[in-house]
Coordinates of C-alpha atoms and ligand atoms in Angstrom, one line a residue:
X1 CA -13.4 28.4 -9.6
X2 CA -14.9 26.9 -6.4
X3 CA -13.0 24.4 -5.0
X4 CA -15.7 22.2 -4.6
X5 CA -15.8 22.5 -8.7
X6 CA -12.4 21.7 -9.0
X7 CA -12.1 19.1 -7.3
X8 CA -15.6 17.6 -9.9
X9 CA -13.8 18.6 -12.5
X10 CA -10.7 16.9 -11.5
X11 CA -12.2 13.3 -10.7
X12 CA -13.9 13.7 -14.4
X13 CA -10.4 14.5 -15.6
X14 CA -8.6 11.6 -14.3
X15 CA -10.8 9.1 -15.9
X16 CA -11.0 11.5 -19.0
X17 CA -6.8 11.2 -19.1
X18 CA -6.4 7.5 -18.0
X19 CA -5.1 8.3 -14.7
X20 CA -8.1 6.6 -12.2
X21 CA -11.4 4.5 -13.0
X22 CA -13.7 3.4 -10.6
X23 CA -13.1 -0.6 -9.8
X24 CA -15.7 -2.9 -12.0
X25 CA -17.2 -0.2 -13.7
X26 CA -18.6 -2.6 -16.4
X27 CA -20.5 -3.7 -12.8
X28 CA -21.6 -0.3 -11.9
X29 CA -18.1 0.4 -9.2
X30 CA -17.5 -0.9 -6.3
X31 CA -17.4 1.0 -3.8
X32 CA -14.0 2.9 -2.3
X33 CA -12.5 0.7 -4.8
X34 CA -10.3 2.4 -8.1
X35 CA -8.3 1.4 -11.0
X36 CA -5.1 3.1 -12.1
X37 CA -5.1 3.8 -16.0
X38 CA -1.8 4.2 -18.2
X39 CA -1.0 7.5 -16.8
X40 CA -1.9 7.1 -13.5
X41 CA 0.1 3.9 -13.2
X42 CA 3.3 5.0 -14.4
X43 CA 2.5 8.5 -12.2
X44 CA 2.4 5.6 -9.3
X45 CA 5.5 4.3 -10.6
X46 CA 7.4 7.6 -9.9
X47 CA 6.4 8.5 -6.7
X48 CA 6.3 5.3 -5.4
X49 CA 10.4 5.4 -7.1
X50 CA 10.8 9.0 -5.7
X51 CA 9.9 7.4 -1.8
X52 CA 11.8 4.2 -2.5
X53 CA 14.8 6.0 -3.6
X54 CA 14.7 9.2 -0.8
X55 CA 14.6 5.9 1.6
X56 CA 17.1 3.6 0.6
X57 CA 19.4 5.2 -1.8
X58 CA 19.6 8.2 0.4
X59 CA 20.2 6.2 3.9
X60 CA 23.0 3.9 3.9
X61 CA 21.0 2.2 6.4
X62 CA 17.9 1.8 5.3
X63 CA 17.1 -1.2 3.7
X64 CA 14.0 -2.8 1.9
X65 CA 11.5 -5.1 2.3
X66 CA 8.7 -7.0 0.5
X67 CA 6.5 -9.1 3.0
X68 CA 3.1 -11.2 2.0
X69 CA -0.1 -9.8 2.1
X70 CA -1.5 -12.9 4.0
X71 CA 0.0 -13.4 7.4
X72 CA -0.2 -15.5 10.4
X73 CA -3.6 -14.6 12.3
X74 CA -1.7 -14.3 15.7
X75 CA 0.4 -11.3 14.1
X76 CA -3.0 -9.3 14.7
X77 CA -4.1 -10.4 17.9
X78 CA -0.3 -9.3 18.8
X79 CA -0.3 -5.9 17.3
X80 CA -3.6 -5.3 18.6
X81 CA -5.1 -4.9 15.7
X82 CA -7.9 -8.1 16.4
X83 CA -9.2 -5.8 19.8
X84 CA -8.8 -1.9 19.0
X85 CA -8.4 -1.3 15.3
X86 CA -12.1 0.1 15.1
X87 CA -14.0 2.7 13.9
X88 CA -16.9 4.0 16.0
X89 CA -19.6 3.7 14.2
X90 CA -22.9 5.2 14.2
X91 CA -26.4 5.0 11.3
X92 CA -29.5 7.9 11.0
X93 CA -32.3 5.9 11.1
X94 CA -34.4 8.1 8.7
X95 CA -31.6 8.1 5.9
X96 CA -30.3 4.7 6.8
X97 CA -26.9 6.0 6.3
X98 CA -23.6 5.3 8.0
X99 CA -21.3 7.4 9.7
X100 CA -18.1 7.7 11.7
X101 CA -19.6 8.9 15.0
X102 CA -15.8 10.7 15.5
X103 CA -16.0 12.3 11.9
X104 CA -19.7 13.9 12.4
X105 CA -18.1 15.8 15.3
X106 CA -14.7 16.4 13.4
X107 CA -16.7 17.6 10.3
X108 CA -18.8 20.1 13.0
X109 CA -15.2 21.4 14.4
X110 CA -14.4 22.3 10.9
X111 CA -17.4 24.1 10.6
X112 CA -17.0 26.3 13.8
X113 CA -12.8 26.9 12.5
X114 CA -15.0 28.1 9.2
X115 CA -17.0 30.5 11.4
X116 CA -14.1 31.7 13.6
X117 CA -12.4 32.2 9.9
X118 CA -14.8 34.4 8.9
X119 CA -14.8 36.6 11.6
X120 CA -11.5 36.8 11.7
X121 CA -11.4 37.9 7.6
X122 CA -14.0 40.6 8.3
X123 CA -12.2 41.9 11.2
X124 CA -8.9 42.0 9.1
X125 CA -10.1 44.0 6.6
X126 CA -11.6 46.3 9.1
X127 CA -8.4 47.0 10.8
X128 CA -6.0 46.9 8.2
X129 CA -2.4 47.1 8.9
X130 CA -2.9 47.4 12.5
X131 CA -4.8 43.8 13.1
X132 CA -3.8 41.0 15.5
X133 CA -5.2 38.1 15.1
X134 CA -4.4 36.8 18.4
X135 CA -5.8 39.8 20.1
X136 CA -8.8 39.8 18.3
X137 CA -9.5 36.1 19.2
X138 CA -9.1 36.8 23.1
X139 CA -11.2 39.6 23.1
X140 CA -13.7 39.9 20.5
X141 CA -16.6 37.8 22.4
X142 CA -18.0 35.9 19.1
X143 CA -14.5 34.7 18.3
X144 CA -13.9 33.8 21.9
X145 CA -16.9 31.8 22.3
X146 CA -16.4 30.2 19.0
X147 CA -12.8 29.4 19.9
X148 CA -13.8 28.0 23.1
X149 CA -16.1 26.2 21.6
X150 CA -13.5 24.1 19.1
X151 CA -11.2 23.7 21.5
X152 CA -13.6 22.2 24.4
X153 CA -15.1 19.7 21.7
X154 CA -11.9 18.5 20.2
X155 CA -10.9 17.9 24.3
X156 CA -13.6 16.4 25.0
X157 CA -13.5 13.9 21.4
X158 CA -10.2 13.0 22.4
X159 CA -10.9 11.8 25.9
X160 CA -14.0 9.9 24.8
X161 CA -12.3 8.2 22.4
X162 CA -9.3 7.1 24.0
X163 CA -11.5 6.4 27.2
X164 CA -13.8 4.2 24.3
X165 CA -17.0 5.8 25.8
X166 CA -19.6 5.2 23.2
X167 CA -22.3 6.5 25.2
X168 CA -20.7 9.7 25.9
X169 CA -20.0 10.1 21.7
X170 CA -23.5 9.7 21.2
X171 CA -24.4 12.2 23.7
X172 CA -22.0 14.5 22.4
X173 CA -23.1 14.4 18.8
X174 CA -26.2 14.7 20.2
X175 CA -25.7 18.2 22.1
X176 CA -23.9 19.5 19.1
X177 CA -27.1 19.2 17.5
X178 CA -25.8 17.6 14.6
X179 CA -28.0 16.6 12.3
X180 CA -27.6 13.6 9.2
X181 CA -27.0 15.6 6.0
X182 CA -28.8 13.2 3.7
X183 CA -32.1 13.4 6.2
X184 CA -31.2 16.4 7.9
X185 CA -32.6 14.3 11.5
X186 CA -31.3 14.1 14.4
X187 CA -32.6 10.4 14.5
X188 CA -29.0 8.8 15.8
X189 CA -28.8 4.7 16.4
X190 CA -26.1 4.0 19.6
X191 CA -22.7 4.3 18.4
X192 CA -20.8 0.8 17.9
X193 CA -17.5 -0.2 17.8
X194 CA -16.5 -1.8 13.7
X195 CA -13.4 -3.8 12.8
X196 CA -11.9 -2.6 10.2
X197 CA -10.1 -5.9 9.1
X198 CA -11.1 -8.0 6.1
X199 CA -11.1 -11.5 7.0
X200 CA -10.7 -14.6 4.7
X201 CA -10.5 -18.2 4.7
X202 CA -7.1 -19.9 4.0
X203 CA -7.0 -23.3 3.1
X204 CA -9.4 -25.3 0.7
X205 CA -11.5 -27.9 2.9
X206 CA -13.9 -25.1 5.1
X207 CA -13.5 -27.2 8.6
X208 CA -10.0 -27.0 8.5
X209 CA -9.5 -23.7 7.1
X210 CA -7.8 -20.9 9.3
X211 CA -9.5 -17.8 9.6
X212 CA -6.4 -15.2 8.0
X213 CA -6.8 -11.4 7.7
X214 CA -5.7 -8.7 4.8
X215 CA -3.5 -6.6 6.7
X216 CA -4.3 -3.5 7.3
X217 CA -1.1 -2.3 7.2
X218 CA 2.2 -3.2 6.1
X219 CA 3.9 -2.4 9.1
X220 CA 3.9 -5.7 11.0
X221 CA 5.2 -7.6 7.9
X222 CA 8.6 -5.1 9.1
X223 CA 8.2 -6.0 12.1
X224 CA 8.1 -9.8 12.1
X225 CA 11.1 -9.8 9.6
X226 CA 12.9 -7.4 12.3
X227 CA 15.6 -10.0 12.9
X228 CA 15.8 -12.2 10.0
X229 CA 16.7 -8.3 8.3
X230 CA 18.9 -7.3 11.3
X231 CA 21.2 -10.5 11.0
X232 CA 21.5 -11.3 7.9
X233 CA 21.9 -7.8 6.6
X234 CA 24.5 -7.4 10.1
X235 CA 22.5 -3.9 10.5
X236 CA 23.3 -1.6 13.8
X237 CA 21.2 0.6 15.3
X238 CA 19.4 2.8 14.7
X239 CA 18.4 0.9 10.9
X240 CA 15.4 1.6 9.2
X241 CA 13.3 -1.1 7.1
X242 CA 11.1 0.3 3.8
X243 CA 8.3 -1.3 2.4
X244 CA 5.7 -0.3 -0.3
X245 CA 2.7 -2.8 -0.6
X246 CA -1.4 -3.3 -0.7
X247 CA -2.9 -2.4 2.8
X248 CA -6.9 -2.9 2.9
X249 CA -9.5 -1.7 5.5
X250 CA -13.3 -1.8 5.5
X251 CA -13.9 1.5 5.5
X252 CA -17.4 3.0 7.2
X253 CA -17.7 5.6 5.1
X254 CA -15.7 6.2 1.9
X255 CA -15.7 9.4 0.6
X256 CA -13.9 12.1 -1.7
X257 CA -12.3 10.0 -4.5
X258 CA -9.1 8.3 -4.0
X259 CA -8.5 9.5 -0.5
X260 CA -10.3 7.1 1.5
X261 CA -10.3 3.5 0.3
X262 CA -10.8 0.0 0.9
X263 CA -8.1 -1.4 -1.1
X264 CA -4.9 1.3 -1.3
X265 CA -1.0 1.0 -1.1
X266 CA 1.4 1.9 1.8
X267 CA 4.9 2.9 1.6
X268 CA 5.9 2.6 5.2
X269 CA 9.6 2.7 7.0
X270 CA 10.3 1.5 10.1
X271 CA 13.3 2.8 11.8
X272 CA 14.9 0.5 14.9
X273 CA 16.5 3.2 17.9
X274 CA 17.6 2.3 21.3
X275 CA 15.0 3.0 23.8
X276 CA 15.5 6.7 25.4
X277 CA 16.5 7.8 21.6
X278 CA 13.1 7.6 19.9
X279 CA 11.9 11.6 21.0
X280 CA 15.4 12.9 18.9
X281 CA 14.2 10.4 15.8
X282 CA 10.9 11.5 16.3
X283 CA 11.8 14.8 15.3
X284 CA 14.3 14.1 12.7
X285 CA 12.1 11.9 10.8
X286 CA 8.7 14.7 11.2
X287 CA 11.6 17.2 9.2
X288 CA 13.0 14.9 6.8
X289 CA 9.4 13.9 5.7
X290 CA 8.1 17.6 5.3
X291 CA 11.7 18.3 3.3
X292 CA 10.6 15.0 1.0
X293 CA 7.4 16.7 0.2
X294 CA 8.5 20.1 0.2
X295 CA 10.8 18.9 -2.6
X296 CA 7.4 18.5 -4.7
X297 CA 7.3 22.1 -4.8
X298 CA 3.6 21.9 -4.6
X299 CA 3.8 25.4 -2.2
X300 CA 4.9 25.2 1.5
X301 CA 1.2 26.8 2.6
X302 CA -0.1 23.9 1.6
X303 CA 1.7 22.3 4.2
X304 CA 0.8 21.4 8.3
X305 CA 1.8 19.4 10.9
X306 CA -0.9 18.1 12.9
X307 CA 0.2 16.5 16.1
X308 CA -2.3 13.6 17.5
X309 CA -5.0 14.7 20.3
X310 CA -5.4 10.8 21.0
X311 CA -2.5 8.7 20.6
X312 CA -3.3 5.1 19.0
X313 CA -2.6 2.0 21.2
X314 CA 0.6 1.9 19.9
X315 CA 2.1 5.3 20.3
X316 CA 4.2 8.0 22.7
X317 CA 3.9 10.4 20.0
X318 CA 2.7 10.6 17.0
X319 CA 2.0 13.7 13.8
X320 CA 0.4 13.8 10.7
X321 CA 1.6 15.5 8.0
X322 CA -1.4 17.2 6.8
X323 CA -1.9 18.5 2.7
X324 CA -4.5 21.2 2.1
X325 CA -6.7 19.3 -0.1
X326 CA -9.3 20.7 -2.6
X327 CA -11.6 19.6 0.5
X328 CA -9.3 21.3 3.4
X329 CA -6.6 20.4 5.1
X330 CA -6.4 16.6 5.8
X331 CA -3.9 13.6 6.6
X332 CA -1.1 12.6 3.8
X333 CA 1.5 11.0 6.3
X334 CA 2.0 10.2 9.9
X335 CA 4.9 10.2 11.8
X336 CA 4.3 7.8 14.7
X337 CA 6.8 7.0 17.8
X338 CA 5.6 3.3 18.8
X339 CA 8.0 2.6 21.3
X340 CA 8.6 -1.2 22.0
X341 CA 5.1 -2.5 21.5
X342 CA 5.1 -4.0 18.5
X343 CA 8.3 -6.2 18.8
X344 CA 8.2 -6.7 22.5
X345 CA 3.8 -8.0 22.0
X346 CA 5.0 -10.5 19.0
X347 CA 8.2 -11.8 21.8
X348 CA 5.5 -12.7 24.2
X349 CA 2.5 -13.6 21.5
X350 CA 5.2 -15.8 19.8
X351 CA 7.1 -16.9 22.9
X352 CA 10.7 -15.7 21.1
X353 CA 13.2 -14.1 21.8
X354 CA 12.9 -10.7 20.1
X355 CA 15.9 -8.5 21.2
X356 CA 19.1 -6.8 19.9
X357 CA 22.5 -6.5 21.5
X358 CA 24.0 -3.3 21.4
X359 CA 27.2 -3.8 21.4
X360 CA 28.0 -0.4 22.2
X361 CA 26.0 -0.2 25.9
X362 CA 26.9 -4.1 25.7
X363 CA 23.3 -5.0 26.5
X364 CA 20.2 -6.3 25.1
X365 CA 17.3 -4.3 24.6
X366 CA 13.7 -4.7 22.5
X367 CA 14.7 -1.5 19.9
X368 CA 11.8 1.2 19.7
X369 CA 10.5 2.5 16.8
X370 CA 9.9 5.7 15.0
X371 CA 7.6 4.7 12.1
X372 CA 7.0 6.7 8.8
X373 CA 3.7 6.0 6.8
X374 CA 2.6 7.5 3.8
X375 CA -0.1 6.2 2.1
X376 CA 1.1 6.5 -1.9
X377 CA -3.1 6.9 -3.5
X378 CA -3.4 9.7 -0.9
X379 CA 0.1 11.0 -2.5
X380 CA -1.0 10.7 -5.9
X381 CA -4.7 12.6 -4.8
X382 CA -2.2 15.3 -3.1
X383 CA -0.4 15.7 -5.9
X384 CA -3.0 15.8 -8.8
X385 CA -5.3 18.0 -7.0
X386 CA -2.0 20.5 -6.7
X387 CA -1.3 20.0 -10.1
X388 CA -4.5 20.5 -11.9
X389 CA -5.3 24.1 -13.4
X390 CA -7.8 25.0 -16.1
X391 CA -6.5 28.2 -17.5
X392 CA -8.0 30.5 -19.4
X393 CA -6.2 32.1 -22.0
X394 CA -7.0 34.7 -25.0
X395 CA -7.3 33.1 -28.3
X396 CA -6.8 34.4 -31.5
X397 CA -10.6 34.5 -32.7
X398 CA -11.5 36.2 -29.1
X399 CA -13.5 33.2 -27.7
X400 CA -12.5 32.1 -24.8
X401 CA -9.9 29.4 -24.6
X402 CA -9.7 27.0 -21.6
X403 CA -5.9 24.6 -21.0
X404 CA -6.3 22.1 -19.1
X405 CA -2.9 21.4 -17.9
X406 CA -1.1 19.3 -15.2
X407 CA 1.7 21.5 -13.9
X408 CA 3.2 18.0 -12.6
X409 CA 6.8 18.1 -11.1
X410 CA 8.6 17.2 -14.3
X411 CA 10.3 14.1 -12.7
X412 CA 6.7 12.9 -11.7
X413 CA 5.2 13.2 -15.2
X414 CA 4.1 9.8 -16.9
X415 CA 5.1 11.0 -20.3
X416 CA 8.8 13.2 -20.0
X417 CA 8.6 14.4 -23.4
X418 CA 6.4 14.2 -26.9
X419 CA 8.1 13.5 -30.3
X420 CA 6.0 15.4 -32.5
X421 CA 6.0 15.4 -36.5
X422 CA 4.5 18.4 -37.3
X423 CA 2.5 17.1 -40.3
X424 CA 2.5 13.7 -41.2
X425 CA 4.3 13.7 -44.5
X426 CA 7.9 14.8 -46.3
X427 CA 10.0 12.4 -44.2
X428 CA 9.1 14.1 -41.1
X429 CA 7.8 10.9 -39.5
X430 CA 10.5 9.2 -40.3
X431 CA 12.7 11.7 -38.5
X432 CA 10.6 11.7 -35.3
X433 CA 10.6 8.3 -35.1
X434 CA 14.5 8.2 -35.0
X435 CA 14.7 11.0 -32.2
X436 CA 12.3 8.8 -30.2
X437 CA 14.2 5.4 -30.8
X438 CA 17.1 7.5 -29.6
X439 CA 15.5 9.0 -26.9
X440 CA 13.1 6.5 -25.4
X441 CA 16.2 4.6 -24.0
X442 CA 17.0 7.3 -21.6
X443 CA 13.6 8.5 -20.7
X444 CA 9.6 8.0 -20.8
X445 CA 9.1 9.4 -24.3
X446 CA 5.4 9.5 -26.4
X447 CA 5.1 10.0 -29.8
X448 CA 2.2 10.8 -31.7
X449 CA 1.3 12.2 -35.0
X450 CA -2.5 12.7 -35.1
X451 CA -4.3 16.0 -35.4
X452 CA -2.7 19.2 -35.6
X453 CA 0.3 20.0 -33.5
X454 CA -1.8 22.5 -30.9
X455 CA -4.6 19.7 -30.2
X456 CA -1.5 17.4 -29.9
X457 CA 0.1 20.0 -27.5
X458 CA -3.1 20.5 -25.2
X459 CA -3.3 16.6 -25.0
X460 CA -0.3 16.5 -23.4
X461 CA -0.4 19.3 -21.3
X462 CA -3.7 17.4 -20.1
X463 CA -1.5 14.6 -18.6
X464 CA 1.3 16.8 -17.5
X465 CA 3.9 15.8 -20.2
X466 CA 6.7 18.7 -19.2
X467 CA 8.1 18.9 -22.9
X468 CA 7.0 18.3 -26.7
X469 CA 9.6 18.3 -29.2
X470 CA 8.5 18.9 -32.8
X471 CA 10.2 18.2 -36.0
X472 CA 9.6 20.3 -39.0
X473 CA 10.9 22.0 -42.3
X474 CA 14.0 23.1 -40.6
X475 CA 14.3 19.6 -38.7
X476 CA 15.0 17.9 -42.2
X477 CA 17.3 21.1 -42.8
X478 CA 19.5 21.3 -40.2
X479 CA 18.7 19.1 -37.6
X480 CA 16.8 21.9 -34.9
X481 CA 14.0 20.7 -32.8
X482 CA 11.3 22.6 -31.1
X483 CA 11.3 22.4 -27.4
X484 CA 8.1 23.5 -26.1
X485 CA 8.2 23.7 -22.1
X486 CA 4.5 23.1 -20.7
X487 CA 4.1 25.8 -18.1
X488 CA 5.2 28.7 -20.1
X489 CA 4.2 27.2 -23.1
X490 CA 7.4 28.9 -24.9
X491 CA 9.4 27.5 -27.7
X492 CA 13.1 27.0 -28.4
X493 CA 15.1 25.5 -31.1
X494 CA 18.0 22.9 -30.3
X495 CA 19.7 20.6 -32.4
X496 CA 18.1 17.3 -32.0
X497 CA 21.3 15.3 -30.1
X498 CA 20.8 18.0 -27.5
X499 CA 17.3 17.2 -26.3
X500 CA 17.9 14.8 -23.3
X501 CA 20.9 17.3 -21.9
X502 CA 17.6 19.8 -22.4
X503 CA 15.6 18.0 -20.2
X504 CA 17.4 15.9 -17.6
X505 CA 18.0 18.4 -15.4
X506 CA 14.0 18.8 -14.5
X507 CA 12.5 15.2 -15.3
X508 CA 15.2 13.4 -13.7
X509 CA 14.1 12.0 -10.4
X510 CA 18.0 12.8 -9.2
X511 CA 16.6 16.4 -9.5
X512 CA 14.0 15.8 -6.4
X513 CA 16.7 13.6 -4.4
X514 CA 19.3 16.3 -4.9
X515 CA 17.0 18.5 -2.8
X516 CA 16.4 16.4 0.0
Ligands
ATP1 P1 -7.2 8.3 8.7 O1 -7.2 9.1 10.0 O2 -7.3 9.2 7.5 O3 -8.1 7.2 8.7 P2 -5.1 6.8 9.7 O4 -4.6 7.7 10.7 O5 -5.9 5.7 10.0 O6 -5.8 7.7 8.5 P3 -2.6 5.5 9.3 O7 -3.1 4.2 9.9 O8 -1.7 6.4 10.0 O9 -3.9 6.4 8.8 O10 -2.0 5.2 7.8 C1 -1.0 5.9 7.3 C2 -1.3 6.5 5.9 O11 -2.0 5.6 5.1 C3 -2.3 7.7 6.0 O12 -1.6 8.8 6.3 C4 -2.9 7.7 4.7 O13 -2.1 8.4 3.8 C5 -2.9 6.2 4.3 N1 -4.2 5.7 4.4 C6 -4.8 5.2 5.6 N2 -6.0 4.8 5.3 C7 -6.3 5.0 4.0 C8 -7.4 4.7 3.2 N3 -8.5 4.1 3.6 N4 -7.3 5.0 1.9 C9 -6.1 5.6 1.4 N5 -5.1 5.9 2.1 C10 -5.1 5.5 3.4

């Protein structure tokens, strides 16, 4: 199946399985704006656990944190956030539609890596065995001047933007040619600079009311608690402070699903080091994050780094972590170095002191930072879209069957495992329902007695559920279950008291910490 497909068949699915609505829908949506249903929410649950835990259970010195949404408005002015958290902006007059000036020219990079791709593919199978791809890249002159090409414009898209030369971005996009896709003109406005903070009112009389913001990140909530955290938890460096909470920006353009969105959830760690440190964090932290997703098992090719052509106001060094999406390969994570700014701008915006002493060096220093930030809807997307499979299997009648099945990490899945009575008489029922009164205090159990067993089975493939147990004839007999694992779709008998020692060992989140 296209991937294109998929990925329309997978948006259809999570509203179809209560994973993700659109916001209002009643209202027609709003836009960039989604709902999590009973599956997805508890799917949230977990991975937001599986981060929480990997964090703070893991890292004796890590500790948590859970900071307002609303904070003072001089936090933004200090973190910079008030004068360079924007998007360059840019409308086609004929389609009146909006655009991130940087992510026409990104999207026509992509587009030349697609060429260069292809070339490279045809030339491979020419060559067999014997082909280098390097080689071929230096010397074949179409892959060389498409080569040049990408890596010319990405230089050049890095220095505009971190030199903030509008002009030049619009002259850019214009020798590129590029063209709207919804008018197919090259009828560009200028490009402008856009905030991408909300703003809002706090207080209830209008003239006295201070003009707040919805942060755009959690981040400076961590770093304004820095020392109420460092003293009264007596933490050393290098400490590490987690949070998980609502971030919001006003996105310019908010496209494919659940990955870009004006209203989405964080889970963020800052980690304090003493200056001169932060390079060896840096790269500690950039493993440890690839091990904590790698741990998903959702395939290691799907996996990039992505280090940072432009650095953000904030940062020495910075990576993303990048998942090959059903739409390429894009941003899950970044791994930023921010040095001292944060902590040493919110000493001088607040006129405080804002300093450790280490008593090791016997000094005082500001403490830099190594930052992690994952954003968990972008997680959930990642996974889902890894997950999602529509097999097609042989059926007994010789139509053709289709699964749709979530091969979810078992300790992920919203639902653990199914009780199922096969039919709904002859005490079975009442059997089921005391294996899942049994059960349903150790794990996240479902039970469910409604159509026949294979429709029930397919249901809960649909939303992932790694095991269904069903009681039957021999249940009432002598006490044997069937186990029926979702990926292999094969069937075992155990006695009843044994299904939880059955399962554990794969829908236990201990069983993704344990790799890490
Ligand atoms: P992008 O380049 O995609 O806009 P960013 O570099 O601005 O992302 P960060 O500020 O580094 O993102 O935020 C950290 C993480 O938060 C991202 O890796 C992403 O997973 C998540 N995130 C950021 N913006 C959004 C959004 N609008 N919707 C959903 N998740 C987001």
């Amino acid at each position: 199946m296209l991937r294109e497909d998929l990925f329309k068949n997978l948006t259809a699915h999570c509203k179809e399985y209560g994973f993700i609505f659109p916001s209002s829908e009643l209202y027609d949506g709003l836009a960039a704006v989604y709902d999590y249903g009973q599956n997805g929410v508890e799917l949230k649950l977990n991975i937001r656990q599986y981060w929480w835990e990997a964090m703070t259970r893991l890292h004796q010195n890590i500790v948590g944190l859970d900071s307002a949404i609303f904070m003072h408005p001089k936090i933004w002015e200090a973190s910079g956030h008030l004068s360079a958290f924007n998007d360059p902006l840019i409308d086609n007059k004929d389609s009146k539609k909006r655009y991130r000036a940087d992510v026409l020219v990104e999207d026509w990079i992509a587009k030349q890596e697609e060429k260069l791709e292809k070339e490279v593919g045809k030339a491979a199978k020419r060559f067999g065995e014997a082909f280098d791809r390097a080689q071929f890249v230096h010397t074949n002159a179409r892959a060389l001047e498409l080569q040049q090409s990408i890596d010319s414009t990405r230089t050049r898209l890095a220095n505009l933007l971190t030199g903030n030369d509008l002009a030049g971005l619009k002259q850019l996009i214009e020798e590129l040619e590029i063209v709207c896709p919804i008018s197919g003109t090259r009828n560009w406005t200028d490009v402008r600079q856009f905030n991408l903070m909300f703003a809002t009112r706090l207080g209830s009389v209008s003239e006295e009311a201070n003009e707040i913001y919805l942060r755009p990140e959690t981040a400076q909530g961590i770093f304004v608690n820095f020392l109420n955290v460092q003293k009264t938890g007596r933490m050393r460096i290098p400490f590490g402070i987690a949070q998980v909470g609502k971030a919001f920006r006003n996105e310019i353009v908010a496209r494919q699903f659940t990955f870009r969105m004006r209203e989405f959830e964080q889970m963020e760690m800052q980690y304090f080091v003493a200056p001169g440190s932060e390079m060896e964090w840096f790269e500690y932290w950039k493993e440890a994050r690839l091990q904590w997703h790698l741990a998903l098992g959702l395939g290691q090719e799907n996996y990039r780094y992505h280090p940072h052509d432009k650095l953000a106001h904030y940062a020495n060094a910075a990576v993303d972590i990048e998942f090959n999406f059903p739409f390429g390969f894009k941003e899950v994570e970044g791994i930023h170095s921010r040095t001292d700014f944060d902590l040493s701008n919110h000493a001088r915006v607040s006129g405080r002191k804002v300093q450790y002493f280490d008593a090791d060096r016997n000094e005082s220093y500001t403490p830099y930072v190594v930052e992690t930030s994952i954003g968990l809807d972008r997680t959930i997307l990642m996974v889902l879209s890894a997950c999602y499979d529509e097999e097609h299997l042989a059926s007994d009648d010789g139509k053709e069957d289709i699964r749709k099945v979530l091969h979810l990490p078992p300790a992920l899945a919203p639902v653990k495992v199914a009780i199922l009575p096969l039919v709904r008489k002859d005490g079975m029922p009442e059997r089921a329902e005391a294996i899942l009164h049994d059960l349903r205090l150790r794990t996240a159990c479902h039970y469910e007695e409604k159509d026949t067993v294979g429709k029930r089975y397919r249901r809960q493939d649909a939303i992932g559920t790694p095991y269904c147990v069903t009681v039957d004839t021999q249940t009432l007999e002598d006490g044997t279950v069937t186990l029926r694992e979702r990926d292999s779709m094969q069937q075992q008998r155990i006695p009843a008291e044994r299904i939880y020692e059955a399962i554990a060992p794969t829908t236990e989140l201990n069983s993704l910490l344990k790799k890490l």
